[in-house]
mmCIF file of C-alpha atoms in Angstrom:
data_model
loop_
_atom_site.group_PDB
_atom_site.id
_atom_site.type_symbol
_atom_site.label_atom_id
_atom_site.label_comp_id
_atom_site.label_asym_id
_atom_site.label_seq_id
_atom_site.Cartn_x
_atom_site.Cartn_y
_atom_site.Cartn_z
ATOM 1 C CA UNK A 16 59.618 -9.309 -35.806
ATOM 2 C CA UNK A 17 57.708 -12.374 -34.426
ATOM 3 C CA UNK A 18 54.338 -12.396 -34.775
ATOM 4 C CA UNK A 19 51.505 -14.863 -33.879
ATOM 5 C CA UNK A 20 48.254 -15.160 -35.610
ATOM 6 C CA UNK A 21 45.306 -17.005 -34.241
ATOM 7 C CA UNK A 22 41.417 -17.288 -35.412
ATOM 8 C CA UNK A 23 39.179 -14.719 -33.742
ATOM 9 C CA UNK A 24 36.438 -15.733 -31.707
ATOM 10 C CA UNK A 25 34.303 -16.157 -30.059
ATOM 11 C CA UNK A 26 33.590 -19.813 -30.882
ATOM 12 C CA UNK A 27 30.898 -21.436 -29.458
ATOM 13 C CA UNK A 28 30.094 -25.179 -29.498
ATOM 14 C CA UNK A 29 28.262 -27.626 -28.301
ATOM 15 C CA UNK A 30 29.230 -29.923 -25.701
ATOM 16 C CA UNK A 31 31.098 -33.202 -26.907
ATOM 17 C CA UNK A 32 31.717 -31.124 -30.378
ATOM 18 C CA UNK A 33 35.116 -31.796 -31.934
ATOM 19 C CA UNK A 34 37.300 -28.072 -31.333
ATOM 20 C CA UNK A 35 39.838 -26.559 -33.499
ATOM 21 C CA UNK A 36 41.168 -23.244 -33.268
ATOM 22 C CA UNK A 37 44.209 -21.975 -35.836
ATOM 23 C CA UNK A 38 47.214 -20.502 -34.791
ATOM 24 C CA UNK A 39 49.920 -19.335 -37.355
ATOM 25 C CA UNK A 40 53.332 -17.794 -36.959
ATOM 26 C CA UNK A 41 56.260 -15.873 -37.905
ATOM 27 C CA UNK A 42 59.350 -16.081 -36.150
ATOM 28 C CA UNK A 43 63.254 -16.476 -36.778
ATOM 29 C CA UNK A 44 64.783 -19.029 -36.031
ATOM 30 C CA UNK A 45 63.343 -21.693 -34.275
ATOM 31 C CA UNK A 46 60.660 -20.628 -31.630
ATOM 32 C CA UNK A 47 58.901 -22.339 -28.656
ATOM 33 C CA UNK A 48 55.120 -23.056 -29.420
ATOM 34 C CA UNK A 49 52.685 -22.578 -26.438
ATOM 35 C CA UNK A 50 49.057 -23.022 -25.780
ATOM 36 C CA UNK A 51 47.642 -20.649 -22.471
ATOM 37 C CA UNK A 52 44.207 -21.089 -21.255
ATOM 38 C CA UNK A 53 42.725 -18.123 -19.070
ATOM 39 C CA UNK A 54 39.938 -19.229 -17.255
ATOM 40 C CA UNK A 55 37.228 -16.507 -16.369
ATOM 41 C CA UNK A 56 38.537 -14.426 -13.459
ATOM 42 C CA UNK A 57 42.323 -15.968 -13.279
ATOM 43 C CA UNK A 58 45.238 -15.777 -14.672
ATOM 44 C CA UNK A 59 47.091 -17.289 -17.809
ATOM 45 C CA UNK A 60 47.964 -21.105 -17.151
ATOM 46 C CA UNK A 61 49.852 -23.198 -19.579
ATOM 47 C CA UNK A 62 47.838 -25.674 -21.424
ATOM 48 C CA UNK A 63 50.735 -27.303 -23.262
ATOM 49 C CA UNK A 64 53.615 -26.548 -25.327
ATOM 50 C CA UNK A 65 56.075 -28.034 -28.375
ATOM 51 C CA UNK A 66 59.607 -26.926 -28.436
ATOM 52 C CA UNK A 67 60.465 -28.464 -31.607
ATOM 53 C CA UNK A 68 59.466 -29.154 -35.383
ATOM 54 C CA UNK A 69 56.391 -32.103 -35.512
ATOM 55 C CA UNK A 70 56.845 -32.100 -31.644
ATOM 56 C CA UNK A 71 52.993 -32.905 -30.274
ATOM 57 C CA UNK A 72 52.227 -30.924 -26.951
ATOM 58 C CA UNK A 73 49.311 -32.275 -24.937
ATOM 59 C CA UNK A 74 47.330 -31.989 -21.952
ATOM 60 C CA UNK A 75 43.661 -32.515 -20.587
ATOM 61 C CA UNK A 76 42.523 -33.731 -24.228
ATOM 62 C CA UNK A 77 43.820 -30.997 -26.005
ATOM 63 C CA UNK A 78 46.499 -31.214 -28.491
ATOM 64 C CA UNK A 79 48.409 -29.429 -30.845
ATOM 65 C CA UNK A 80 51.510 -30.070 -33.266
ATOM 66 C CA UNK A 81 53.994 -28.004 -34.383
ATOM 67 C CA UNK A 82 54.514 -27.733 -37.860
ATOM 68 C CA UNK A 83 57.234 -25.653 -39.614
ATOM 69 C CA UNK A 84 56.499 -25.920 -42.622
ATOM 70 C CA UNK A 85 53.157 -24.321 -42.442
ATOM 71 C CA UNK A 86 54.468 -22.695 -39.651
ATOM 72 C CA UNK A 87 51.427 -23.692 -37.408
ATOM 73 C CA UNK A 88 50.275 -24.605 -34.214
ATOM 74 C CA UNK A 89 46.499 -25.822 -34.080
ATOM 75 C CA UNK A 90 44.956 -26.086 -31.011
ATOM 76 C CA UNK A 91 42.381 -29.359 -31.206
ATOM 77 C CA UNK A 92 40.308 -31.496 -29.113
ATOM 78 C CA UNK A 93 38.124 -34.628 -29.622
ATOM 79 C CA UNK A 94 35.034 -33.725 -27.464
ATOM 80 C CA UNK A 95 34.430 -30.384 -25.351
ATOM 81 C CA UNK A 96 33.111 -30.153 -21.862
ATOM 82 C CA UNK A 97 31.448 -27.000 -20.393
ATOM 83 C CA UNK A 98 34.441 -27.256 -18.237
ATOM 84 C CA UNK A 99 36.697 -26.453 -21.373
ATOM 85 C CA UNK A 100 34.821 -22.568 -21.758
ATOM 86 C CA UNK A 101 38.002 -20.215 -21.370
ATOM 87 C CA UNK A 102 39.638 -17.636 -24.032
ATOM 88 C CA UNK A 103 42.816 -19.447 -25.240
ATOM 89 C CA UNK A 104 46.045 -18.164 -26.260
ATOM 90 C CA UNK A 105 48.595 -19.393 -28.558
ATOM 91 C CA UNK A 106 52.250 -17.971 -28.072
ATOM 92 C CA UNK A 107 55.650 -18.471 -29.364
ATOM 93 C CA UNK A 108 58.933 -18.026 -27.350
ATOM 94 C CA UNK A 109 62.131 -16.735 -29.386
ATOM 95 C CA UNK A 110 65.216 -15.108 -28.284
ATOM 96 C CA UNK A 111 64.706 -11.296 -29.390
ATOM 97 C CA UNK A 112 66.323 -10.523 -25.738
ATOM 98 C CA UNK A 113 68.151 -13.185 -24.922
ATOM 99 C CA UNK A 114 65.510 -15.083 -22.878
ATOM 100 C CA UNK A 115 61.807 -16.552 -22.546
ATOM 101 C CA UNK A 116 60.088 -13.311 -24.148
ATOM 102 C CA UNK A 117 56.765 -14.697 -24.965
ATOM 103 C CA UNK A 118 55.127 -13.244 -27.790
ATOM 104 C CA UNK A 119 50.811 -14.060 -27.474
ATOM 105 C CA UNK A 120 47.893 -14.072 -30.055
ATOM 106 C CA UNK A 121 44.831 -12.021 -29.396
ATOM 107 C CA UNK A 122 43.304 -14.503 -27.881
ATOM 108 C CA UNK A 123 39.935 -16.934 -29.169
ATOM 109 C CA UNK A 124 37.017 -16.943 -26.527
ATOM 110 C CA UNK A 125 35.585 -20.649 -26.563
ATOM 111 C CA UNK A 126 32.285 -21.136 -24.789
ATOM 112 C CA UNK A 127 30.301 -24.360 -24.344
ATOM 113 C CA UNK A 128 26.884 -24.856 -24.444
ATOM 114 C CA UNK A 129 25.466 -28.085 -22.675
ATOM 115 C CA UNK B 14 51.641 -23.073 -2.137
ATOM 116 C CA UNK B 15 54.495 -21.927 -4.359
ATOM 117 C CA UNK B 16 54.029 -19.048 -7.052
ATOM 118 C CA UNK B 17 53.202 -15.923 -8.133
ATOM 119 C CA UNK B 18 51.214 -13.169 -6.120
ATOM 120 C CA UNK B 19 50.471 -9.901 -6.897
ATOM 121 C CA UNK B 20 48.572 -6.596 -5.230
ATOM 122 C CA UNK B 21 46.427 -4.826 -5.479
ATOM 123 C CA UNK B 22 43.943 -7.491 -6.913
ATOM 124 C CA UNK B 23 41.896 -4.248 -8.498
ATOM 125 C CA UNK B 24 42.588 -0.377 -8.571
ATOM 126 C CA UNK B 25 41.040 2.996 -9.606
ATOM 127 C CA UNK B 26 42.899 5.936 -9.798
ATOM 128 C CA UNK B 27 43.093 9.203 -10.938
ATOM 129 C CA UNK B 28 44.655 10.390 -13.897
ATOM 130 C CA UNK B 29 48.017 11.878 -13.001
ATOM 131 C CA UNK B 30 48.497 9.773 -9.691
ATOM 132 C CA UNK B 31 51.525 7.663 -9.625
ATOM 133 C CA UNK B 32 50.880 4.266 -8.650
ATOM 134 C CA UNK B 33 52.808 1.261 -7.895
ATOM 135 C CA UNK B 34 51.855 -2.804 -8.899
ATOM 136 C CA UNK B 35 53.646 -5.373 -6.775
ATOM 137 C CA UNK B 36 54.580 -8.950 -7.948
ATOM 138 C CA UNK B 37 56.538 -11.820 -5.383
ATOM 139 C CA UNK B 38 57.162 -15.017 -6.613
ATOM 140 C CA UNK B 39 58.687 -17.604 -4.856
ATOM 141 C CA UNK B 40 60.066 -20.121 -6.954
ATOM 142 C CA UNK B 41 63.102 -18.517 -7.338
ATOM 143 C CA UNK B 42 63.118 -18.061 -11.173
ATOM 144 C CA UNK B 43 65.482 -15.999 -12.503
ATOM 145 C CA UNK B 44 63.040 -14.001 -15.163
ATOM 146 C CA UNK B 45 60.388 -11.742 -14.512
ATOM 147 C CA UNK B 46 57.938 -10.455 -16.854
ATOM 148 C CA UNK B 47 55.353 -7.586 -17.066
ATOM 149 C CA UNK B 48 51.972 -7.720 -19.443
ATOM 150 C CA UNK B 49 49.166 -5.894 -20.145
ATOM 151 C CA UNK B 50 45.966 -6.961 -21.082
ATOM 152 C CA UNK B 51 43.933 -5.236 -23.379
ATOM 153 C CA UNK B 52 40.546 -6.605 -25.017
ATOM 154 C CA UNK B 53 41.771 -7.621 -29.081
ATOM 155 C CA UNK B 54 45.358 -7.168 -28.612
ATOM 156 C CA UNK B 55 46.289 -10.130 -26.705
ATOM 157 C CA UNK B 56 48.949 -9.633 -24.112
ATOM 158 C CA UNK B 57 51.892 -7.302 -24.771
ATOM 159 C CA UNK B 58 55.451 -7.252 -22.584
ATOM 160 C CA UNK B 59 56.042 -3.903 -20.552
ATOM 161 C CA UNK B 60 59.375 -4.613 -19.166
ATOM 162 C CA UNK B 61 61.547 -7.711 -18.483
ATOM 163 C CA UNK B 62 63.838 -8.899 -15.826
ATOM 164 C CA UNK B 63 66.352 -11.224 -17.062
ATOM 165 C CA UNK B 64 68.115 -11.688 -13.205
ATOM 166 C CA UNK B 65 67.969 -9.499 -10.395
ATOM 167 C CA UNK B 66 69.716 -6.139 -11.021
ATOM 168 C CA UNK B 67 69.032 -5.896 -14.737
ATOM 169 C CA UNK B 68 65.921 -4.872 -16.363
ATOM 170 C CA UNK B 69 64.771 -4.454 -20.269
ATOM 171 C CA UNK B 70 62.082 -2.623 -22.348
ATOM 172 C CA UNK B 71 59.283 -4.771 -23.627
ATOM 173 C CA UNK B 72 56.756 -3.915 -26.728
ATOM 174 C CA UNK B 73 54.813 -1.310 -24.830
ATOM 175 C CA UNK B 74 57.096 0.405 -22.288
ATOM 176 C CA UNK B 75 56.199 4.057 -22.166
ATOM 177 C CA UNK B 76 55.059 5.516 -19.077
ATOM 178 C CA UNK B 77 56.172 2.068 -16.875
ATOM 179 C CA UNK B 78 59.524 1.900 -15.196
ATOM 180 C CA UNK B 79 60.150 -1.764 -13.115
ATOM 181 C CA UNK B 80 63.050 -2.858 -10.625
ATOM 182 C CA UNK B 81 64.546 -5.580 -9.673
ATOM 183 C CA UNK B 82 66.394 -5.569 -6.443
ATOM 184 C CA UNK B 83 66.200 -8.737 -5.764
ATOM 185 C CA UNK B 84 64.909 -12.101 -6.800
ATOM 186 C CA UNK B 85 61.572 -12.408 -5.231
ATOM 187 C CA UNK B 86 60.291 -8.966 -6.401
ATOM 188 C CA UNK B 87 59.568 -6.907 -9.563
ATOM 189 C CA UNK B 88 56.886 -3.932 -8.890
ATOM 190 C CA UNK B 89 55.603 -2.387 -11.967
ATOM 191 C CA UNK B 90 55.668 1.545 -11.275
ATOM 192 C CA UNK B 91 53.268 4.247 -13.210
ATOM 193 C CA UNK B 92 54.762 7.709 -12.245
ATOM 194 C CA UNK B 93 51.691 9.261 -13.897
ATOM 195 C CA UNK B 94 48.435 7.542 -14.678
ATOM 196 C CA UNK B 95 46.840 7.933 -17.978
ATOM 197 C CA UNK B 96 43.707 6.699 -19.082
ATOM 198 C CA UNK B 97 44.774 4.530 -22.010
ATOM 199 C CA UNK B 98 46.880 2.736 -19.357
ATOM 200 C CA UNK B 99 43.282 1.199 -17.900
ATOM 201 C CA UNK B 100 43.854 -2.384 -18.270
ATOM 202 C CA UNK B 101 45.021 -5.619 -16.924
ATOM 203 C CA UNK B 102 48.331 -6.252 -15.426
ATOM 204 C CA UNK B 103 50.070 -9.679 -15.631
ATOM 205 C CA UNK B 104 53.384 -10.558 -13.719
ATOM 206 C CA UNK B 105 55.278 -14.269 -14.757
ATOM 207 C CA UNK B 106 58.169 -15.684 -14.210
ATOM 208 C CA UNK B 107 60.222 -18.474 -15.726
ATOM 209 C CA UNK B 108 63.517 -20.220 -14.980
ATOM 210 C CA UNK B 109 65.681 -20.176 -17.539
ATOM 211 C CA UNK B 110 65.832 -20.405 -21.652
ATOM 212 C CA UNK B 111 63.054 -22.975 -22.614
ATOM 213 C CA UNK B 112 61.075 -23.046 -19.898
ATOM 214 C CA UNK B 113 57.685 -22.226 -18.892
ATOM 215 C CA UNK B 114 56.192 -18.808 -17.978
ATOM 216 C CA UNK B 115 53.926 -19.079 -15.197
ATOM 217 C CA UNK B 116 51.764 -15.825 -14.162
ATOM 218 C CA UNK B 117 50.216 -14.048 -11.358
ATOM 219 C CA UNK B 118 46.176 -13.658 -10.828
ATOM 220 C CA UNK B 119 46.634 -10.201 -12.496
ATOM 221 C CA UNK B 120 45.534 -6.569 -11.148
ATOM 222 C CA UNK B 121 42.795 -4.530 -12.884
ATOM 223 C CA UNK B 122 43.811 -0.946 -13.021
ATOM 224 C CA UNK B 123 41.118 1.759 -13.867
ATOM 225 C CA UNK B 124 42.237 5.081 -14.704
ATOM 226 C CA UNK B 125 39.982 8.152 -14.888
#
């Protein structure tokens, strides 16, 4: 079945510190890519997203390009804030059941230290 | 302010109680989701809602049973608590094929 792998955390960096964390998966067909950021307390809220092959999803600095043939995702971003300190989730979107069911990494706690 | 509300925001119970999560959202999407939390395993899919009035298993859907009357609502139901169902619960919703899942503020549930 699909799977998603991502780089275990925590990572912790320094502020204005160039950020990459790894996300791999496995899927048929041809999945939806998704970054989610959870911010301490809240809920999941979509960072950005590539629905097709070298598609590049960004938002708020981050980015991340989908590549099928090393069937990756990387999450990156030029210079972290303190602002940026969430756990982040990469996910892929296939259609086991017909719809949107999301399959999610673990999860990679980023914190930044000022 | 359109979205995704759930209740309650945190819960303890006792083992063997039956208990009930509630999730509104009021964008009118068509699919409804269930997740739970769990520290090192990510988030895993309970039960889905493709459109009101039809419901489907997710990865981890023992002990959970969900409806979906309508559009607006999909309550997550435990009949009888366990403690390895201590976690946090995550409602979304999305449109249609494609689109974006967008989630609730989540409900911690304690079990003892």
């Amino acid at each position: 079945g699909d799977s998603v792998t991502q780089m275990e955390g925590p990572v912790t960096l320094s502020e204005e510190a160039f950020l990459t964390i790894n996300c791999t998966y496995t899927a048929t067909g041809y999945p939806s890519l998704f970054w989610y950021v959870q911010y301490p307390g809240e809920g999941l809220q979509l960072l950005l997203k590539a629905t097709k092959a070298d598609d590049k999803g960004s938002n708020k600095g981050f980015e991340a390009t989908y590549r099928k043939e090393t069937t990756s995702f990387h999450l990156e971003k030029g210079s972290v804030q303190v602002s940026d300190s969430a756990v982040y989730f990469c996910a892929l979107s296939g259609a086991n059941f017909g719809n949107e069911k999301l399959t999610f990494g673990t999860g990679t706690r980023l914190t930044i230290i000022p | 302010i359109a979205g995704i509300t759930q209740a309650p925001t945190s819960q303890i119970l006792a083992a063997g109680r039956r208990m009930t999560l509630r999730c509104t959202q009021d964008m009118r999407h068509n699919a409804m989701y269930w997740y739970r939390q769990d520290l090192g395993l990510g988030l895993r899919l309970i039960h889905y809602s493709n459109t009101a009035g039809t419901t489907g298993k997710g990865e981890v859907p023992d002990g959970y049973s969900v409806s979906r009357a309508n559009t607006d609502d999909f309550p997550l139901t435990l009949a009888s608590a366990v403690p390895s169902q201590t976690s946090v619960y995550f409602c979304a919703s999305s449109g249609g094929s494609g689109d974006t899942q967008y989630f609730g503020p989540g409900t911690r549930l304690t079990v003892l």
